[in-house]
Amino acid sequence: MKGSWLLVWSVTLLAHTGHSCPEKCLCYTASKTADCKNRGFTEIPAPLPPEIQILQLQNNRIWRINQNAFTATPLLKILDLSNNSLSSVAPGAFQKLRYLQVLNLTRNLIHYIENKTFSFLPHLKELDLSSNSIIRLPETFGNSTGNITLLSVKHNKLQKMERILLESLPNLKVVLFKDNPWQCNCNIFGMKLWLESFLYRGGISDGIICSAPGIRKGKDLLRVPYELFGACPLRAALARPASSHQHGFEQRSSPRHGHHGEPGDGGRGGCEPKARPRPASLRHAIATVVITGVVCGVVCLMMLAAAIYGCAYAAITAKYHREHLAPVGQHGTHEKEPFEGSMA
């Protein structure tokens, strides 16, 4: 009897394990983790336990993510897809993962990210897109991505990044940009302004090193003087809502603005001078404060010098009176002494 119960329990356990965990994966109930790394998968394995919160899929050969790949795992918090063969990510591929906090897509073959690829991820905090071949990022990652605190796009092929994308991430604390062929022309001016403001607010970044044009190659974008961007249209620095993108393009193409190429294409055609005020420079503001302080200090020193001069003049005058008027008084006193003696 005891042996039959043991056999039934074993069969039940094997059936449960086979149903809830893919054959090549290891699933841990206590940590709610599915370990599917280094298994040679080309697609997201199934079926996965619905209760898992950590899914490790790194070091496989996954080349696509189906639309409903994560429908059965709505409680995922950490998803590691690093070191795979993804060349693109379909918008909405992660939309079922409303509790996802960390998404790692490093070391793939991704060339571009579509608009709203990461929509409906309200708890996403860390997004790592480093070490891909990304040449372009969208104007928005998607709805409800405003809680992202860490964004890494290092080791890609980005030449610019829309300021409106960065502005859509108000809780960003760390952003990593290094090892991209950044084109430090008018197209990146808005990014320069955003980065200065971001660092002023206490944000952390590894900086942007220019790859072109030649005169700026190897320079930190933050150290490129504002004067070199003086001819850029003001619109290059402004973040515009995605909904008004087409409208803005029509306005820029109107005859009133004349004919010109894309801003920052390397020539002066895209950087025509505009009779508009340039955005305020933080460095210029600091310089103004320093100059004002120096002027005030000089005025104070002049006032101090005048006070010292007045005191010195008063002291010299007093000494003069003591040395020249005192002997006269003493001589008059000595002349009276004999007369007083005779009277006595």
mmCIF file of C-alpha atoms in Angstrom:
data_model
loop_
_atom_site.group_PDB
_atom_site.id
_atom_site.type_symbol
_atom_site.label_atom_id
_atom_site.label_comp_id
_atom_site.label_asym_id
_atom_site.label_seq_id
_atom_site.Cartn_x
_atom_site.Cartn_y
_atom_site.Cartn_z
ATOM 1 C CA MET A 1 0.000 0.000 0.000
ATOM 2 C CA LYS A 2 2.781 2.330 0.952
ATOM 3 C CA GLY A 3 4.635 1.543 -2.275
ATOM 4 C CA SER A 4 1.591 2.346 -4.400
ATOM 5 C CA TRP A 5 1.153 5.742 -2.735
ATOM 6 C CA LEU A 6 4.820 6.524 -3.348
ATOM 7 C CA LEU A 7 4.433 5.592 -7.013
ATOM 8 C CA VAL A 8 1.350 7.780 -7.385
ATOM 9 C CA TRP A 9 3.137 10.719 -5.708
ATOM 10 C CA SER A 10 6.170 10.339 -7.972
ATOM 11 C CA VAL A 11 4.071 10.207 -11.128
ATOM 12 C CA THR A 12 2.096 13.256 -10.005
ATOM 13 C CA LEU A 13 5.284 15.200 -9.243
ATOM 14 C CA LEU A 14 6.806 14.360 -12.607
ATOM 15 C CA ALA A 15 3.635 15.358 -14.419
ATOM 16 C CA HIS A 16 3.499 18.652 -12.536
ATOM 17 C CA THR A 17 7.169 19.394 -13.258
ATOM 18 C CA GLY A 18 6.842 18.527 -16.915
ATOM 19 C CA HIS A 19 3.813 20.777 -17.285
ATOM 20 C CA SER A 20 5.110 23.840 -15.459
ATOM 21 C CA CYS A 21 8.790 23.921 -16.389
ATOM 22 C CA PRO A 22 10.374 23.503 -19.848
ATOM 23 C CA GLU A 23 12.367 20.335 -20.294
ATOM 24 C CA LYS A 24 15.810 21.996 -20.442
ATOM 25 C CA CYS A 25 15.145 24.552 -17.688
ATOM 26 C CA LEU A 26 15.506 24.410 -13.941
ATOM 27 C CA CYS A 27 12.644 25.933 -11.971
ATOM 28 C CA TYR A 28 12.983 26.892 -8.312
ATOM 29 C CA THR A 29 9.793 27.330 -6.350
ATOM 30 C CA ALA A 30 11.337 29.044 -3.319
ATOM 31 C CA SER A 31 13.031 31.832 -5.313
ATOM 32 C CA LYS A 32 10.370 31.822 -8.054
ATOM 33 C CA THR A 33 13.129 31.549 -10.643
ATOM 34 C CA ALA A 34 13.323 29.760 -13.979
ATOM 35 C CA ASP A 35 16.901 29.094 -15.048
ATOM 36 C CA CYS A 36 16.925 28.616 -18.835
ATOM 37 C CA LYS A 37 20.346 30.033 -19.642
ATOM 38 C CA ASN A 38 22.900 28.260 -21.850
ATOM 39 C CA ARG A 39 20.328 25.832 -23.236
ATOM 40 C CA GLY A 40 20.473 26.611 -26.961
ATOM 41 C CA PHE A 41 16.915 27.965 -27.183
ATOM 42 C CA THR A 42 15.957 29.839 -30.364
ATOM 43 C CA GLU A 43 12.574 31.005 -29.005
ATOM 44 C CA ILE A 44 11.112 31.728 -25.596
ATOM 45 C CA PRO A 45 10.600 28.291 -24.030
ATOM 46 C CA ALA A 46 7.196 27.086 -22.893
ATOM 47 C CA PRO A 47 5.390 26.254 -20.788
ATOM 48 C CA LEU A 48 6.784 28.384 -17.961
ATOM 49 C CA PRO A 49 5.493 28.375 -14.376
ATOM 50 C CA PRO A 50 2.952 31.209 -14.070
ATOM 51 C CA GLU A 51 4.244 32.174 -10.637
ATOM 52 C CA ILE A 52 7.872 32.819 -11.581
ATOM 53 C CA GLN A 53 9.292 36.312 -11.029
ATOM 54 C CA ILE A 54 12.808 35.831 -12.420
ATOM 55 C CA LEU A 55 13.452 34.393 -15.876
ATOM 56 C CA GLN A 56 17.048 33.802 -16.966
ATOM 57 C CA LEU A 57 17.354 33.354 -20.734
ATOM 58 C CA GLN A 58 20.872 34.688 -21.303
ATOM 59 C CA ASN A 59 23.431 32.935 -23.515
ATOM 60 C CA ASN A 60 20.981 31.302 -25.900
ATOM 61 C CA ARG A 61 20.250 31.792 -29.598
ATOM 62 C CA ILE A 62 16.833 33.411 -29.313
ATOM 63 C CA TRP A 63 16.232 35.442 -32.472
ATOM 64 C CA ARG A 64 12.618 36.528 -32.044
ATOM 65 C CA ILE A 65 9.992 37.120 -29.390
ATOM 66 C CA ASN A 66 6.468 36.135 -30.274
ATOM 67 C CA GLN A 67 3.618 38.483 -29.430
ATOM 68 C CA ASN A 68 2.230 36.177 -26.718
ATOM 69 C CA ALA A 69 5.524 34.787 -25.444
ATOM 70 C CA PHE A 70 4.999 36.041 -21.889
ATOM 71 C CA THR A 71 1.236 35.717 -21.565
ATOM 72 C CA ALA A 72 1.628 32.812 -19.144
ATOM 73 C CA THR A 73 4.110 34.639 -16.860
ATOM 74 C CA PRO A 74 2.389 37.892 -15.827
ATOM 75 C CA LEU A 75 4.267 38.154 -12.508
ATOM 76 C CA LEU A 76 7.774 38.460 -13.974
ATOM 77 C CA LYS A 77 9.937 41.138 -12.316
ATOM 78 C CA ILE A 78 13.353 40.377 -13.815
ATOM 79 C CA LEU A 79 13.868 39.256 -17.426
ATOM 80 C CA ASP A 80 17.385 38.585 -18.693
ATOM 81 C CA LEU A 81 17.659 38.160 -22.467
ATOM 82 C CA SER A 82 21.310 39.136 -22.751
ATOM 83 C CA ASN A 83 23.706 37.512 -25.221
ATOM 84 C CA ASN A 84 21.128 36.221 -27.689
ATOM 85 C CA SER A 85 20.460 36.801 -31.390
ATOM 86 C CA LEU A 86 17.592 39.299 -31.307
ATOM 87 C CA SER A 87 17.743 41.700 -34.248
ATOM 88 C CA SER A 88 14.525 43.538 -33.416
ATOM 89 C CA VAL A 89 11.870 43.689 -30.745
ATOM 90 C CA ALA A 90 8.251 43.895 -31.799
ATOM 91 C CA PRO A 91 6.164 46.630 -30.138
ATOM 92 C CA GLY A 92 4.044 45.099 -27.433
ATOM 93 C CA ALA A 93 6.251 42.017 -27.013
ATOM 94 C CA PHE A 94 6.453 42.742 -23.286
ATOM 95 C CA GLN A 95 3.017 44.291 -22.773
ATOM 96 C CA LYS A 96 1.762 41.459 -20.553
ATOM 97 C CA LEU A 97 4.556 42.022 -18.031
ATOM 98 C CA ARG A 98 2.967 44.755 -15.959
ATOM 99 C CA TYR A 99 5.178 43.985 -12.931
ATOM 100 C CA LEU A 100 8.477 43.861 -14.818
ATOM 101 C CA GLN A 101 11.198 45.927 -13.117
ATOM 102 C CA VAL A 102 14.436 44.918 -14.853
ATOM 103 C CA LEU A 103 14.827 44.183 -18.579
ATOM 104 C CA ASN A 104 18.265 43.185 -19.851
ATOM 105 C CA LEU A 105 18.721 43.136 -23.646
ATOM 106 C CA THR A 106 22.499 43.564 -23.778
ATOM 107 C CA ARG A 107 24.743 41.826 -26.320
ATOM 108 C CA ASN A 108 22.126 41.170 -28.978
ATOM 109 C CA LEU A 109 21.925 42.245 -32.633
ATOM 110 C CA ILE A 110 19.234 44.899 -32.281
ATOM 111 C CA HIS A 111 19.459 47.644 -34.939
ATOM 112 C CA TYR A 112 16.608 49.916 -33.912
ATOM 113 C CA ILE A 113 13.848 50.304 -31.344
ATOM 114 C CA GLU A 114 10.356 51.133 -32.539
ATOM 115 C CA ASN A 115 8.051 53.690 -30.922
ATOM 116 C CA LYS A 116 6.240 52.341 -27.853
ATOM 117 C CA THR A 117 8.173 49.079 -27.827
ATOM 118 C CA PHE A 118 8.053 49.012 -24.040
ATOM 119 C CA SER A 119 4.467 50.173 -23.566
ATOM 120 C CA PHE A 120 2.446 49.060 -20.565
ATOM 121 C CA LEU A 121 5.432 48.463 -18.288
ATOM 122 C CA PRO A 122 4.524 50.839 -15.436
ATOM 123 C CA HIS A 123 6.996 49.299 -12.951
ATOM 124 C CA LEU A 124 10.017 49.135 -15.260
ATOM 125 C CA LYS A 125 13.023 50.694 -13.516
ATOM 126 C CA GLU A 126 16.098 49.395 -15.370
ATOM 127 C CA LEU A 127 16.409 49.115 -19.152
ATOM 128 C CA ASP A 128 19.749 47.912 -20.525
ATOM 129 C CA LEU A 129 20.189 48.174 -24.305
ATOM 130 C CA SER A 130 23.978 48.242 -24.313
ATOM 131 C CA SER A 131 26.272 46.329 -26.667
ATOM 132 C CA ASN A 132 23.890 46.085 -29.608
ATOM 133 C CA SER A 133 23.995 47.696 -33.050
ATOM 134 C CA ILE A 134 21.290 50.289 -32.430
ATOM 135 C CA ILE A 135 21.445 53.170 -34.895
ATOM 136 C CA ARG A 136 18.253 54.910 -33.860
ATOM 137 C CA LEU A 137 16.018 55.294 -30.822
ATOM 138 C CA PRO A 138 12.378 56.424 -30.923
ATOM 139 C CA GLU A 139 10.810 59.571 -29.505
ATOM 140 C CA THR A 140 9.157 57.478 -26.798
ATOM 141 C CA PHE A 141 9.667 54.029 -25.330
ATOM 142 C CA GLY A 142 5.947 53.729 -24.750
ATOM 143 C CA ASN A 143 3.150 54.496 -22.364
ATOM 144 C CA SER A 144 3.817 54.224 -18.643
ATOM 145 C CA THR A 145 7.616 54.063 -18.882
ATOM 146 C CA GLY A 146 8.137 57.176 -16.777
ATOM 147 C CA ASN A 147 9.463 55.202 -13.787
ATOM 148 C CA ILE A 148 12.692 54.136 -15.484
ATOM 149 C CA THR A 149 15.640 55.132 -13.270
ATOM 150 C CA LEU A 150 18.497 53.512 -15.203
ATOM 151 C CA LEU A 151 18.999 53.556 -18.971
ATOM 152 C CA SER A 152 22.073 52.186 -20.727
ATOM 153 C CA VAL A 153 22.657 52.650 -24.472
ATOM 154 C CA LYS A 154 26.453 52.370 -24.420
ATOM 155 C CA HIS A 155 28.376 50.377 -27.046
ATOM 156 C CA ASN A 156 25.923 50.985 -29.882
ATOM 157 C CA LYS A 157 25.947 52.941 -33.163
ATOM 158 C CA LEU A 158 23.928 55.967 -32.096
ATOM 159 C CA GLN A 159 24.774 59.316 -33.681
ATOM 160 C CA LYS A 160 22.073 61.284 -31.903
ATOM 161 C CA MET A 161 19.260 60.856 -29.424
ATOM 162 C CA GLU A 162 16.007 62.766 -29.280
ATOM 163 C CA ARG A 163 15.725 65.112 -26.342
ATOM 164 C CA ILE A 164 11.992 64.377 -26.165
ATOM 165 C CA LEU A 165 12.811 60.744 -25.333
ATOM 166 C CA LEU A 166 14.989 61.796 -22.417
ATOM 167 C CA GLU A 167 12.380 64.310 -21.251
ATOM 168 C CA SER A 168 9.807 61.488 -21.152
ATOM 169 C CA LEU A 169 11.856 59.768 -18.414
ATOM 170 C CA PRO A 170 11.473 62.189 -15.475
ATOM 171 C CA ASN A 171 12.698 59.703 -12.844
ATOM 172 C CA LEU A 172 15.941 58.879 -14.633
ATOM 173 C CA LYS A 173 18.896 58.782 -12.216
ATOM 174 C CA VAL A 174 21.609 57.023 -14.241
ATOM 175 C CA VAL A 175 22.136 57.163 -18.018
ATOM 176 C CA LEU A 176 25.097 55.609 -19.847
ATOM 177 C CA PHE A 177 26.119 56.893 -23.298
ATOM 178 C CA LYS A 178 29.746 55.921 -23.923
ATOM 179 C CA ASP A 179 31.179 54.270 -27.035
ATOM 180 C CA ASN A 180 28.722 55.596 -29.601
ATOM 181 C CA PRO A 181 29.667 57.588 -32.739
ATOM 182 C CA TRP A 182 27.977 60.782 -31.515
ATOM 183 C CA GLN A 183 27.718 63.531 -34.148
ATOM 184 C CA CYS A 184 28.222 66.766 -32.219
ATOM 185 C CA ASN A 185 26.304 69.063 -34.563
ATOM 186 C CA CYS A 186 22.964 70.835 -34.361
ATOM 187 C CA ASN A 187 21.098 67.547 -34.003
ATOM 188 C CA ILE A 188 22.689 66.922 -30.627
ATOM 189 C CA PHE A 189 22.367 70.448 -29.218
ATOM 190 C CA GLY A 190 19.120 69.642 -27.399
ATOM 191 C CA MET A 191 20.786 66.606 -25.862
ATOM 192 C CA LYS A 192 23.618 68.821 -24.601
ATOM 193 C CA LEU A 193 21.139 71.124 -22.875
ATOM 194 C CA TRP A 194 19.276 68.181 -21.346
ATOM 195 C CA LEU A 195 22.485 66.561 -20.081
ATOM 196 C CA GLU A 196 23.645 69.778 -18.393
ATOM 197 C CA SER A 197 20.301 70.082 -16.622
ATOM 198 C CA PHE A 198 20.319 66.371 -15.720
ATOM 199 C CA LEU A 199 23.756 66.570 -14.102
ATOM 200 C CA TYR A 200 22.826 69.805 -12.308
ATOM 201 C CA ARG A 201 19.887 67.965 -10.719
ATOM 202 C CA GLY A 202 22.224 65.260 -9.409
ATOM 203 C CA GLY A 203 21.964 62.712 -12.218
ATOM 204 C CA ILE A 204 24.811 60.317 -13.047
ATOM 205 C CA SER A 205 26.221 59.859 -16.550
ATOM 206 C CA ASP A 206 29.417 58.675 -18.210
ATOM 207 C CA GLY A 207 29.262 61.596 -20.656
ATOM 208 C CA ILE A 208 29.141 61.946 -24.431
ATOM 209 C CA ILE A 209 32.372 61.928 -26.436
ATOM 210 C CA CYS A 210 32.109 63.400 -29.926
ATOM 211 C CA SER A 211 33.134 61.349 -32.963
ATOM 212 C CA ALA A 212 32.422 64.072 -35.534
ATOM 213 C CA PRO A 213 32.856 66.623 -36.992
ATOM 214 C CA GLY A 214 36.629 66.419 -37.088
ATOM 215 C CA ILE A 215 37.332 69.571 -35.066
ATOM 216 C CA ARG A 216 35.299 68.162 -32.155
ATOM 217 C CA LYS A 217 36.384 64.533 -32.372
ATOM 218 C CA GLY A 218 37.383 63.164 -28.987
ATOM 219 C CA LYS A 219 35.924 66.112 -27.072
ATOM 220 C CA ASP A 220 33.391 65.886 -24.285
ATOM 221 C CA LEU A 221 30.108 67.322 -25.529
ATOM 222 C CA LEU A 222 29.722 69.344 -22.335
ATOM 223 C CA ARG A 223 33.059 71.063 -23.059
ATOM 224 C CA VAL A 224 32.103 72.134 -26.562
ATOM 225 C CA PRO A 225 31.461 75.914 -26.256
ATOM 226 C CA TYR A 226 27.972 77.223 -26.829
ATOM 227 C CA GLU A 227 29.344 79.611 -29.425
ATOM 228 C CA LEU A 228 29.938 76.674 -31.791
ATOM 229 C CA PHE A 229 26.198 75.953 -31.690
ATOM 230 C CA GLY A 230 25.279 79.626 -32.104
ATOM 231 C CA ALA A 231 24.096 79.200 -35.685
ATOM 232 C CA CYS A 232 21.821 76.236 -34.906
ATOM 233 C CA PRO A 233 18.052 76.790 -35.167
ATOM 234 C CA LEU A 234 16.398 77.060 -31.798
ATOM 235 C CA ARG A 235 14.173 74.098 -32.660
ATOM 236 C CA ALA A 236 17.260 71.877 -32.458
ATOM 237 C CA ALA A 237 17.307 72.506 -28.714
ATOM 238 C CA LEU A 238 13.599 72.190 -28.020
ATOM 239 C CA ALA A 239 11.773 69.012 -27.106
ATOM 240 C CA ARG A 240 8.486 68.776 -28.928
ATOM 241 C CA PRO A 241 5.578 66.454 -28.195
ATOM 242 C CA ALA A 242 5.468 63.376 -30.395
ATOM 243 C CA SER A 243 1.912 64.234 -31.427
ATOM 244 C CA SER A 244 3.096 67.488 -32.992
ATOM 245 C CA HIS A 245 6.009 65.965 -34.889
ATOM 246 C CA GLN A 246 4.301 66.025 -38.257
ATOM 247 C CA HIS A 247 2.860 69.483 -37.700
ATOM 248 C CA GLY A 248 6.285 70.827 -36.788
ATOM 249 C CA PHE A 249 7.779 69.285 -39.894
ATOM 250 C CA GLU A 250 5.203 71.008 -42.079
ATOM 251 C CA GLN A 251 5.967 74.337 -40.447
ATOM 252 C CA ARG A 252 9.711 73.852 -41.005
ATOM 253 C CA SER A 253 9.097 73.026 -44.646
ATOM 254 C CA SER A 254 7.054 76.164 -45.325
ATOM 255 C CA PRO A 255 8.467 78.808 -47.728
ATOM 256 C CA ARG A 256 8.692 81.291 -44.888
ATOM 257 C CA HIS A 257 11.770 79.475 -43.591
ATOM 258 C CA GLY A 258 13.481 79.199 -46.955
ATOM 259 C CA HIS A 259 15.247 76.170 -48.361
ATOM 260 C CA HIS A 260 17.829 74.345 -46.321
ATOM 261 C CA GLY A 261 19.051 70.854 -45.555
ATOM 262 C CA GLU A 262 18.748 68.846 -42.417
ATOM 263 C CA PRO A 263 20.194 70.596 -39.376
ATOM 264 C CA GLY A 264 23.666 69.536 -38.449
ATOM 265 C CA ASP A 265 24.400 67.524 -41.592
ATOM 266 C CA GLY A 266 27.951 68.807 -41.462
ATOM 267 C CA GLY A 267 27.410 71.915 -43.619
ATOM 268 C CA ARG A 268 26.101 75.336 -42.746
ATOM 269 C CA GLY A 269 22.863 74.812 -44.675
ATOM 270 C CA GLY A 270 21.234 73.071 -41.695
ATOM 271 C CA CYS A 271 22.496 75.673 -39.238
ATOM 272 C CA GLU A 272 21.245 78.940 -40.665
ATOM 273 C CA PRO A 273 21.465 81.850 -38.221
ATOM 274 C CA LYS A 274 18.157 82.678 -36.623
ATOM 275 C CA ALA A 275 17.250 85.960 -34.974
ATOM 276 C CA ARG A 276 16.187 84.214 -31.807
ATOM 277 C CA PRO A 277 17.653 84.268 -28.313
ATOM 278 C CA ARG A 278 19.913 81.378 -27.523
ATOM 279 C CA PRO A 279 19.093 79.229 -24.493
ATOM 280 C CA ALA A 280 20.742 80.395 -21.299
ATOM 281 C CA SER A 281 24.135 78.900 -20.570
ATOM 282 C CA LEU A 282 24.816 77.596 -17.091
ATOM 283 C CA ARG A 283 28.490 78.386 -17.547
ATOM 284 C CA HIS A 284 27.701 81.945 -18.629
ATOM 285 C CA ALA A 285 25.475 82.388 -15.585
ATOM 286 C CA ILE A 286 28.258 81.193 -13.293
ATOM 287 C CA ALA A 287 30.728 83.516 -15.048
ATOM 288 C CA THR A 288 28.347 86.445 -14.536
ATOM 289 C CA VAL A 289 28.106 85.667 -10.818
ATOM 290 C CA VAL A 290 31.899 85.416 -10.543
ATOM 291 C CA ILE A 291 32.468 88.716 -12.398
ATOM 292 C CA THR A 292 29.865 90.446 -10.236
ATOM 293 C CA GLY A 293 31.610 89.158 -7.125
ATOM 294 C CA VAL A 294 35.000 90.405 -8.374
ATOM 295 C CA VAL A 295 33.594 93.869 -9.120
ATOM 296 C CA CYS A 296 31.983 94.050 -5.675
ATOM 297 C CA GLY A 297 35.262 92.969 -4.117
ATOM 298 C CA VAL A 298 37.192 95.689 -5.966
ATOM 299 C CA VAL A 299 34.664 98.325 -4.837
ATOM 300 C CA CYS A 300 35.004 97.129 -1.240
ATOM 301 C CA LEU A 301 38.800 97.323 -1.465
ATOM 302 C CA MET A 302 38.575 100.875 -2.826
ATOM 303 C CA MET A 303 36.287 101.882 0.041
ATOM 304 C CA LEU A 304 38.697 100.275 2.518
ATOM 305 C CA ALA A 305 41.614 102.116 0.935
ATOM 306 C CA ALA A 306 39.697 105.414 1.212
ATOM 307 C CA ALA A 307 38.984 104.731 4.878
ATOM 308 C CA ILE A 308 42.647 103.938 5.572
ATOM 309 C CA TYR A 309 43.690 107.106 3.732
ATOM 310 C CA GLY A 310 41.272 109.192 5.827
ATOM 311 C CA CYS A 311 42.541 107.709 9.066
ATOM 312 C CA ALA A 312 46.155 108.244 8.043
ATOM 313 C CA TYR A 313 45.447 111.869 7.080
ATOM 314 C CA ALA A 314 43.752 112.520 10.423
ATOM 315 C CA ALA A 315 46.682 110.973 12.309
ATOM 316 C CA ILE A 316 49.242 113.070 10.403
ATOM 317 C CA THR A 317 47.232 116.250 10.997
ATOM 318 C CA ALA A 318 46.998 115.536 14.730
ATOM 319 C CA LYS A 319 50.710 114.881 14.931
ATOM 320 C CA TYR A 320 51.423 118.148 13.101
ATOM 321 C CA HIS A 321 49.363 120.131 15.599
ATOM 322 C CA ARG A 322 51.104 118.489 18.556
ATOM 323 C CA GLU A 323 54.597 119.187 17.191
ATOM 324 C CA HIS A 324 54.097 122.836 16.098
ATOM 325 C CA LEU A 325 51.513 124.320 18.445
ATOM 326 C CA ALA A 326 52.702 122.766 21.740
ATOM 327 C CA PRO A 327 56.104 124.643 21.843
ATOM 328 C CA VAL A 328 54.313 127.988 21.503
ATOM 329 C CA GLY A 329 52.165 127.232 24.527
ATOM 330 C CA GLN A 330 55.181 126.136 26.570
ATOM 331 C CA HIS A 331 57.151 129.377 25.740
ATOM 332 C CA GLY A 332 54.336 131.605 26.980
ATOM 333 C CA THR A 333 54.287 129.830 30.337
ATOM 334 C CA HIS A 334 58.035 130.315 30.925
ATOM 335 C CA GLU A 335 57.784 134.113 30.345
ATOM 336 C CA LYS A 336 55.247 134.526 33.109
ATOM 337 C CA GLU A 337 57.353 132.805 35.778
ATOM 338 C CA PRO A 338 59.817 135.772 36.433
ATOM 339 C CA PHE A 339 57.000 138.311 36.667
ATOM 340 C CA GLU A 340 55.209 136.152 39.138
ATOM 341 C CA GLY A 341 58.411 135.796 41.167
ATOM 342 C CA SER A 342 58.934 139.596 41.414
ATOM 343 C CA MET A 343 55.428 140.114 42.581
ATOM 344 C CA ALA A 344 56.031 137.620 45.287
#
